Short mmCIF file of C-alpha atoms and ligand atoms in Angstrom, two decimals:
data_model
loop_
_atom_site.label_atom_id
_atom_site.label_comp_id
_atom_site.label_asym_id
_atom_site.label_seq_id
_atom_site.Cartn_x
_atom_site.Cartn_y
_atom_site.Cartn_z
CA UNK W 1 -4.12 9.38 172.16
CA UNK W 2 -7.26 11.34 173.16
CA UNK W 3 -6.79 13.67 170.82
CA UNK W 4 -6.01 11.62 167.82
CA UNK W 5 -9.70 9.86 169.24
CA UNK W 6 -11.17 13.25 169.24
CA UNK W 7 -10.01 13.61 165.64
CA UNK W 8 -11.07 10.33 164.40
CA UNK W 9 -14.69 11.11 165.48
CA UNK W 10 -14.34 14.51 163.77
CA UNK W 11 -13.29 13.11 160.55
CA UNK W 12 -15.78 9.89 160.54
CA UNK W 13 -18.60 11.93 161.37
CA UNK W 14 -18.95 13.67 157.79
CA UNK W 15 -18.11 10.18 155.96
CA UNK W 16 -18.72 6.36 156.61
CA UNK W 17 -21.32 6.80 159.20
CA UNK W 18 -23.37 9.55 157.65
CA UNK W 19 -23.18 8.05 154.08
CA UNK W 20 -24.38 4.58 155.19
CA UNK W 21 -27.16 6.32 157.15
CA UNK W 22 -28.21 8.32 154.14
CA UNK W 23 -27.85 5.27 152.23
CA UNK W 24 -30.18 3.33 154.42
CA UNK W 25 -33.00 6.45 154.38
CA UNK W 26 -32.97 6.69 150.51
CA UNK W 27 -33.57 2.85 150.22
CA UNK W 28 -36.02 2.99 153.08
CA UNK W 29 -37.88 6.01 151.44
CA UNK W 30 -37.96 4.55 147.88
CA UNK W 31 -39.08 0.89 148.89
CA UNK W 32 -41.61 2.28 151.23
CA UNK W 33 -43.04 4.47 148.65
CA UNK W 34 -42.84 2.59 145.37
CA UNK W 35 -43.73 -0.73 147.44
CA UNK W 36 -46.87 0.68 148.63
CA UNK W 37 -47.98 1.53 145.15
CA UNK W 38 -47.16 -1.75 143.96
CA UNK W 39 -49.26 -3.44 146.23
CA UNK W 40 -51.93 -1.07 145.77
CA UNK W 41 -51.84 -1.91 141.97
CA UNK W 42 -51.93 -5.53 142.61
CA UNK W 43 -54.58 -5.01 145.18
CA UNK W 44 -56.56 -3.26 142.38
CA UNK W 45 -55.89 -6.13 140.09
CA UNK W 46 -57.34 -8.40 142.53
CA UNK W 47 -60.72 -6.61 142.44
CA UNK W 48 -62.74 -8.66 140.36
CA UNK W 49 -61.99 -12.01 142.79
CA UNK W 50 -63.88 -13.53 144.87
CA UNK W 51 -61.31 -14.61 147.47
CA UNK W 52 -60.68 -11.04 149.08
CA UNK W 53 -58.01 -12.33 151.41
CA UNK W 54 -55.06 -11.49 149.00
CA UNK W 55 -56.86 -8.09 148.86
CA UNK W 56 -56.66 -7.21 152.45
CA UNK W 57 -52.97 -8.62 152.77
CA UNK W 58 -51.79 -6.35 150.38
CA UNK W 59 -53.80 -3.27 151.17
CA UNK W 60 -52.81 -3.69 154.79
CA UNK W 61 -48.93 -4.33 153.90
CA UNK W 62 -49.08 -1.15 151.70
CA UNK W 63 -50.78 0.93 154.59
CA UNK W 64 -48.63 -0.58 157.19
CA UNK W 65 -45.08 0.48 154.73
CA UNK W 66 -46.55 3.96 153.92
CA UNK W 67 -47.19 4.51 158.04
CA UNK W 68 -43.71 3.30 158.72
CA UNK W 69 -43.01 6.20 156.17
CA UNK W 70 -44.76 8.43 157.98
CA UNK W 71 -43.53 7.37 161.16
CA UNK W 72 -39.83 7.95 159.85
CA UNK W 73 -40.39 11.51 158.18
CA UNK W 74 -41.68 12.76 161.68
CA UNK W 75 -39.62 11.08 163.86
CA UNK W 76 -36.48 10.86 162.07
CA UNK W 77 -35.97 7.18 163.58
CA UNK W 78 -34.36 5.57 160.83
CA UNK W 79 -33.11 2.50 162.36
CA UNK W 80 -36.74 1.70 164.37
CA UNK W 81 -38.64 2.38 160.97
CA UNK W 82 -36.61 -0.04 159.00
CA UNK W 83 -36.96 -2.74 161.82
CA UNK W 84 -40.69 -2.21 161.14
CA UNK W 85 -40.80 -2.43 157.35
CA UNK W 86 -38.54 -5.65 157.69
CA UNK W 87 -41.16 -6.96 160.25
CA UNK W 88 -43.99 -6.07 157.90
CA UNK W 89 -41.79 -7.44 154.60
CA UNK W 90 -41.63 -10.77 156.62
CA UNK W 91 -45.22 -11.08 157.26
CA UNK W 92 -46.21 -10.04 153.73
CA UNK W 93 -43.62 -12.65 152.39
CA UNK W 94 -45.64 -15.70 154.54
CA UNK W 95 -49.04 -14.55 153.54
CA UNK W 96 -48.23 -14.52 149.81
CA UNK W 97 -46.67 -18.16 150.34
CA UNK W 98 -49.89 -18.84 152.63
CA UNK W 99 -52.38 -17.34 150.11
CA UNK W 100 -50.43 -17.88 146.81
CA UNK W 101 -50.82 -14.53 145.72
CA UNK W 102 -52.16 -13.73 142.50
CA UNK W 103 -52.35 -16.87 140.15
CA UNK W 104 -50.43 -19.05 142.88
CA UNK W 105 -47.30 -16.79 142.12
CA UNK W 106 -46.69 -15.95 145.58
CA UNK W 107 -43.68 -18.02 146.15
CA UNK W 108 -41.87 -15.90 143.48
CA UNK W 109 -42.26 -12.64 145.22
CA UNK W 110 -40.61 -14.05 148.33
CA UNK W 111 -37.47 -13.76 146.19
CA UNK W 112 -37.29 -9.62 145.98
CA UNK W 113 -38.67 -9.34 149.59
CA UNK W 114 -35.99 -11.93 151.24
CA UNK W 115 -33.06 -9.68 149.44
CA UNK W 116 -34.75 -6.35 151.11
CA UNK W 117 -34.06 -8.10 154.26
CA UNK W 118 -30.54 -7.67 153.65
CA UNK W 119 -30.53 -4.26 151.99
CA UNK W 120 -32.96 -2.97 155.37
CA UNK W 121 -30.95 -4.89 158.16
CA UNK W 122 -27.32 -5.89 157.14
CA UNK W 123 -25.51 -9.01 156.75
CA UNK W 124 -26.07 -10.78 160.35
CA UNK W 125 -29.60 -9.77 161.17
CA UNK W 126 -30.54 -10.17 157.50
CA UNK W 127 -29.60 -13.69 157.58
CA UNK W 128 -31.20 -14.55 161.02
CA UNK W 129 -34.46 -12.76 159.47
CA UNK W 130 -34.47 -14.28 156.38
CA UNK W 131 -33.41 -17.90 157.89
CA UNK W 132 -36.67 -17.41 160.12
CA UNK W 133 -38.54 -16.80 156.91
CA UNK W 134 -37.41 -19.74 155.10
CA UNK W 135 -37.90 -22.02 157.77
CA UNK W 136 -41.50 -20.53 158.26
CA UNK W 137 -42.02 -20.83 154.42
CA UNK W 138 -40.63 -24.25 154.35
CA UNK W 139 -43.29 -25.11 157.18
CA UNK W 140 -45.86 -23.94 155.19
CA UNK W 141 -44.70 -25.50 152.08
CA UNK W 142 -44.82 -29.20 154.04
CA UNK W 143 -48.00 -28.44 155.00
CA UNK W 144 -49.12 -27.31 151.92
CA UNK W 145 -52.26 -29.39 152.02
CA UNK W 146 -53.55 -27.09 154.81
CA UNK W 147 -52.90 -23.69 152.85
CA UNK W 148 -55.29 -22.17 150.09
CA UNK W 149 -52.41 -21.45 147.78
CA UNK W 150 -51.74 -24.77 145.80
CA UNK W 151 -48.07 -25.48 144.62
CA UNK W 152 -46.84 -28.37 142.45
CA UNK W 153 -43.78 -30.48 144.58
CA UNK W 154 -41.40 -29.36 141.89
CA UNK W 155 -42.37 -25.84 142.36
CA UNK W 156 -41.75 -25.82 145.97
CA UNK W 157 -38.57 -27.49 145.97
CA UNK W 158 -36.95 -25.60 143.35
CA UNK W 159 -38.23 -22.27 145.14
CA UNK W 160 -36.64 -23.49 148.41
CA UNK W 161 -33.25 -24.36 146.71
CA UNK W 162 -33.08 -20.96 144.83
CA UNK W 163 -34.10 -18.89 148.28
CA UNK W 164 -31.81 -20.78 150.25
CA UNK W 165 -28.91 -19.73 147.58
CA UNK W 166 -30.55 -16.40 147.37
CA UNK W 167 -29.70 -16.10 150.93
CA UNK W 168 -26.22 -16.86 151.10
CA UNK W 169 -25.46 -15.15 148.23
CA UNK W 170 -27.16 -11.73 149.71
CA UNK W 171 -25.45 -12.76 152.77
CA UNK W 172 -22.14 -12.89 151.38
CA UNK W 173 -22.29 -9.96 149.20
CA UNK W 174 -23.62 -7.80 152.36
CA UNK W 175 -20.91 -8.96 154.27
CA UNK W 176 -18.38 -7.76 152.01
CA UNK W 177 -20.09 -4.30 151.35
CA UNK W 178 -20.16 -3.44 155.12
CA UNK W 179 -16.63 -4.41 155.36
CA UNK W 180 -15.30 -2.61 152.55
CA UNK W 181 -16.77 0.34 153.72
CA UNK W 182 -15.48 0.10 157.15
CA UNK W 183 -11.87 -0.50 155.31
CA UNK W 184 -12.83 2.84 152.91
CA UNK W 185 -14.11 4.53 156.46
CA UNK W 186 -10.81 3.95 158.32
CA UNK W 187 -8.23 4.57 155.51
CA UNK W 188 -10.49 8.15 155.22
CA UNK W 189 -10.02 8.41 158.77
CA UNK W 190 -6.33 8.23 158.54
CA UNK W 191 -5.83 10.41 155.66
CA UNK W 192 -8.04 12.92 157.48
CA UNK W 193 -5.89 12.89 160.81
CA UNK W 194 -2.73 13.07 158.97
CA UNK W 195 -3.56 16.05 157.15
CA UNK W 196 -4.51 17.82 160.10
CA UNK W 197 -1.60 16.72 162.05
CA UNK W 198 1.52 17.97 162.54
CA UNK W 199 3.95 15.55 161.92
CA UNK W 200 6.83 16.76 163.93
CA UNK W 201 4.93 17.52 167.37
CA UNK W 202 1.84 15.64 166.94
CA UNK W 203 -0.46 18.91 167.64
CA UNK W 204 -3.21 19.53 165.27
CA UNK W 205 -2.49 22.04 162.83
CA UNK W 206 -3.89 24.91 160.90
CA UNK W 207 -6.12 22.71 158.73
CA UNK W 208 -7.67 21.21 161.80
CA UNK W 209 -8.80 24.44 163.09
CA UNK W 210 -10.31 25.77 159.29
CA UNK W 211 -11.78 22.36 158.55
CA UNK W 212 -13.17 21.15 161.93
CA UNK W 213 -12.45 23.54 164.82
CA UNK W 214 -14.09 26.76 163.57
CA UNK W 215 -16.98 25.14 161.91
CA UNK W 216 -18.08 23.16 165.10
CA UNK W 217 -17.22 26.27 167.25
CA UNK W 218 -20.14 27.77 164.76
CA UNK W 219 -22.33 24.83 165.57
CA UNK W 220 -22.13 24.61 168.85
CA UNK W 221 -21.40 28.08 169.99
CA UNK W 222 -22.46 27.81 173.68
CA UNK W 223 -20.25 24.49 174.63
CA UNK W 224 -17.17 26.64 173.29
CA UNK W 225 -17.82 30.29 174.28
CA UNK W 226 -16.28 32.41 175.76
CA UNK W 227 -13.21 31.23 173.95
CA UNK W 228 -9.97 32.28 174.89
CA UNK W 229 -7.44 32.73 171.75
CA UNK W 230 -4.17 32.24 172.84
CA UNK W 231 -1.21 32.61 170.58
CA UNK W 232 2.40 31.57 171.48
CA UNK W 233 5.61 32.05 169.96
CA UNK W 234 9.02 30.94 170.98
CA UNK W 235 11.08 33.48 171.46
CA UNK W 236 14.69 34.13 169.20
CA UNK W 237 14.06 30.63 167.69
CA UNK W 238 15.84 31.37 164.66
CA UNK W 239 18.91 32.39 167.00
CA UNK W 240 18.51 28.56 168.70
CA UNK W 241 18.52 27.24 165.51
CA UNK W 242 21.70 29.30 164.63
CA UNK W 243 23.66 27.90 167.47
CA UNK W 244 22.42 24.44 168.07
CA UNK W 245 21.47 23.50 164.83
CA UNK W 246 18.22 22.48 163.32
CA UNK W 247 17.54 19.42 165.09
CA UNK W 248 18.03 20.75 168.30
CA UNK W 249 15.62 23.16 167.23
CA UNK W 250 13.35 20.59 166.52
CA UNK W 251 13.51 18.90 169.83
CA UNK W 252 12.55 22.43 171.30
CA UNK W 253 9.53 22.21 169.08
CA UNK W 254 8.49 18.91 170.41
CA UNK W 255 9.42 19.43 174.14
CA UNK W 256 7.06 22.82 174.27
CA UNK W 257 4.60 21.05 172.09
CA UNK W 258 4.59 18.23 175.18
CA UNK W 259 4.35 20.89 177.58
CA UNK W 260 1.52 22.88 176.03
CA UNK W 261 -0.73 19.55 175.71
CA UNK W 262 0.00 18.36 179.25
CA UNK W 263 -0.63 21.45 180.77
CA UNK W 264 -3.78 22.22 179.48
CA UNK W 265 -7.53 20.31 179.50
CA UNK W 266 -8.50 17.92 177.41
CA UNK W 267 -11.03 19.84 175.56
CA UNK W 268 -8.52 22.86 174.77
CA UNK W 269 -7.17 22.83 171.62
CA UNK W 270 -3.30 23.24 170.74
CA UNK W 271 -2.26 23.55 167.13
CA UNK W 272 1.13 24.32 165.60
CA UNK W 273 0.08 27.07 163.31
CA UNK W 274 3.64 28.08 162.07
CA UNK W 275 7.38 27.27 162.54
CA UNK W 276 7.41 28.33 166.49
CA UNK W 277 4.03 29.73 166.80
CA UNK W 278 1.25 27.86 168.49
CA UNK W 279 -2.52 28.63 169.07
CA UNK W 280 -4.30 27.63 171.70
CA UNK W 281 -8.36 27.71 172.14
CA UNK W 282 -9.46 27.30 175.59
CA UNK W 283 -13.04 26.40 175.77
CA UNK W 284 -15.59 28.04 177.88
CA UNK W 285 -12.66 30.33 179.63
CA UNK W 286 -13.22 33.64 181.59
CA UNK W 287 -11.19 36.76 180.87
CA UNK W 288 -9.10 36.62 183.93
CA UNK W 289 -8.41 32.79 183.49
CA UNK W 290 -7.33 33.04 180.06
CA UNK W 291 -4.68 35.38 180.94
CA UNK W 292 -3.74 33.21 183.83
CA UNK W 293 -3.48 29.86 181.64
CA UNK W 294 -1.16 31.92 179.32
CA UNK W 295 1.09 33.09 182.42
CA UNK W 296 1.08 29.55 183.74
CA UNK W 297 2.37 28.15 180.21
CA UNK W 298 4.98 31.00 179.82
CA UNK W 299 6.44 29.93 183.12
CA UNK W 300 6.55 26.54 182.77
CA UNK W 301 8.31 27.02 179.25
CA UNK W 302 11.13 29.46 180.99
CA UNK W 303 11.68 26.43 183.36
CA UNK W 304 11.78 23.72 180.95
CA UNK W 305 15.03 22.09 181.04
CA UNK W 306 16.15 21.17 177.79
CA UNK W 307 19.23 19.20 177.28
CA UNK W 308 22.32 21.08 175.30
CA UNK W 309 20.83 24.21 175.88
CA UNK W 310 21.41 25.59 179.39
CA UNK W 311 20.18 28.96 178.44
CA UNK W 312 16.88 27.68 178.56
CA UNK W 313 14.17 29.44 176.25
CA UNK W 314 11.28 31.77 176.53
CA UNK W 315 7.86 32.26 174.70
CA UNK W 316 5.72 35.40 174.30
CA UNK W 317 1.96 35.26 174.65
CA UNK W 318 -1.17 37.28 172.97
CA UNK W 319 -4.37 36.40 174.67
CA UNK W 320 -7.98 37.46 173.70
CA UNK W 321 -11.18 36.01 174.83
CA UNK W 322 -14.25 36.04 172.16
CA UNK W 323 -17.70 35.86 173.78
CA UNK W 324 -19.35 34.87 170.57
CA UNK W 325 -18.72 32.68 167.53
CA UNK W 326 -19.07 36.27 165.66
CA UNK W 327 -16.41 37.68 167.40
CA UNK W 328 -13.71 34.83 166.43
CA UNK W 329 -12.21 36.32 163.63
CA UNK W 330 -11.48 39.95 165.35
CA UNK W 331 -9.93 37.70 168.42
CA UNK W 332 -7.41 35.99 166.26
CA UNK W 333 -6.35 39.21 164.77
CA UNK W 334 -6.32 40.72 167.96
CA UNK W 335 -4.33 37.67 169.73
CA UNK W 336 -1.69 38.32 166.95
CA UNK W 337 -1.69 41.70 167.58
CA UNK W 338 -1.12 41.25 171.46
CA UNK W 339 1.48 38.59 170.82
CA UNK W 340 3.32 41.19 168.57
CA UNK W 341 3.08 43.57 171.54
CA UNK W 342 4.56 41.18 173.84
CA UNK W 343 7.56 40.91 171.42
CA UNK W 344 8.08 44.36 171.21
CA UNK W 345 8.11 45.08 174.91
CA UNK W 346 10.66 42.54 175.55
CA UNK W 347 9.54 39.10 174.61
CA UNK W 348 9.26 36.30 177.48
CA UNK W 349 5.73 38.04 178.45
CA UNK W 350 1.97 37.93 178.27
CA UNK W 351 -0.26 40.53 176.99
CA UNK W 352 -3.71 40.26 177.28
CA UNK W 353 -7.04 42.22 176.52
CA UNK W 354 -8.40 43.90 179.50
N1 LIG J 401 14.22 23.86 163.68
C1 LIG J 401 13.36 24.04 163.35
N2 LIG J 401 12.98 25.35 163.02
C2 LIG J 401 12.04 25.89 162.07
C3 LIG J 401 10.91 24.98 161.81
N3 LIG J 401 9.97 25.88 161.22
C4 LIG J 401 10.63 27.16 161.37
N4 LIG J 401 11.90 27.31 161.97
C5 LIG J 401 12.56 28.32 161.95
O1 LIG J 401 12.04 29.06 163.17
C6 LIG J 401 12.69 30.39 163.17
C7 LIG J 401 11.80 31.54 163.48
O2 LIG J 401 12.61 32.77 163.28
P1 LIG J 401 11.67 34.18 163.45
O3 LIG J 401 10.37 34.13 162.81
O4 LIG J 401 12.79 35.29 163.08
O5 LIG J 401 11.47 34.21 164.80
P2 LIG J 401 12.48 34.48 166.21
O6 LIG J 401 13.98 34.24 165.79
O7 LIG J 401 12.01 33.47 166.91
O8 LIG J 401 12.12 35.82 166.82
P3 LIG J 401 11.17 36.26 167.54
O9 LIG J 401 9.51 35.36 167.17
O10 LIG J 401 10.76 37.57 167.26
O11 LIG J 401 11.35 36.07 169.22
C8 LIG J 401 13.48 30.49 161.39
O12 LIG J 401 14.65 30.54 161.78
C9 LIG J 401 12.92 29.06 160.99
O13 LIG J 401 13.81 28.54 159.81
C10 LIG J 401 11.12 23.74 162.30
O14 LIG J 401 10.09 22.76 161.95
N5 LIG J 401 11.91 23.25 162.54
#
């Protein structure tokens, strides 16, 4: 199970989380840059006005969103940036309702600003923040005599009803968007796991090595190297199949796979890379311990008791240690050559580079 957890982490890393984080980053960048420009545009349109309150609000909001944009550019803290932007947008919404905005159109601008809360925060936090904004807006409108803006009763009641409807629709839409994204990501993860898992033994396969493990070795060189590359091949497997049948042969493969998996550390990678051939990658292993690991495995396979196979089985091993990622390709070839030598020298043995 642990193996599958590791795989699922690897499989999801490039998909759901990253794609959604990218979506949020794009929306944040676009909304803060364009939003700031729109605010400045309206602030300039207010130049002639005697009341400078709205102008100040618009300029302060533009400065705030641009500063948040710069903060995210330098720190890469998109989630914090989005929360700050959400707070600024909430304050701007209330300031527009309070001042009345340009020619008393403040209430209309609350619509897009409320919608942005859902894009920034998602369904539930968006609902909480927009409920607070609507409550505060309602409070200001109930006390409309005490605020500079002047709205008619019909305008206020229609705006509140429409805002409430928008909030509910936006929450439902965002909720289902998030849910379908989780569904898609789970489906994708399942497909990736299936593609990189050998169906007979449950071990990882060559696709896992090529698609995930080797790239990970390149990215995180220090946590993988020195890397012991151990090739393992069951001896005379064709004879086992011929004598005991293909099904018994399959059982041998399953038992050897379980033995390999259980004999190694959770961080070691065990893959079935051919019919009766396995590739083991022991991370941060020393030259001597790599050969010892292979020898331990050889002995355990030799002592494995398999029902209906009284003569038992054996396996040959080729071992090489790669100190750096640049040596990995050559190490894989050399490990194969060592395995070939082990077969030629009589099988049931370990051949390791000194
Ligand atoms: N039961 C079973 N057999 C398989 C599977 N995949 C490959 N094989 C068989 O494994 C056998 C491998 O035979 P060879 O490559 O000649 O190797 P070997 O007999 O083990 O001989 P050495 O490797 O030289 O010791 C072939 O007969 C394949 O048909 C599988 O999934 N299940």
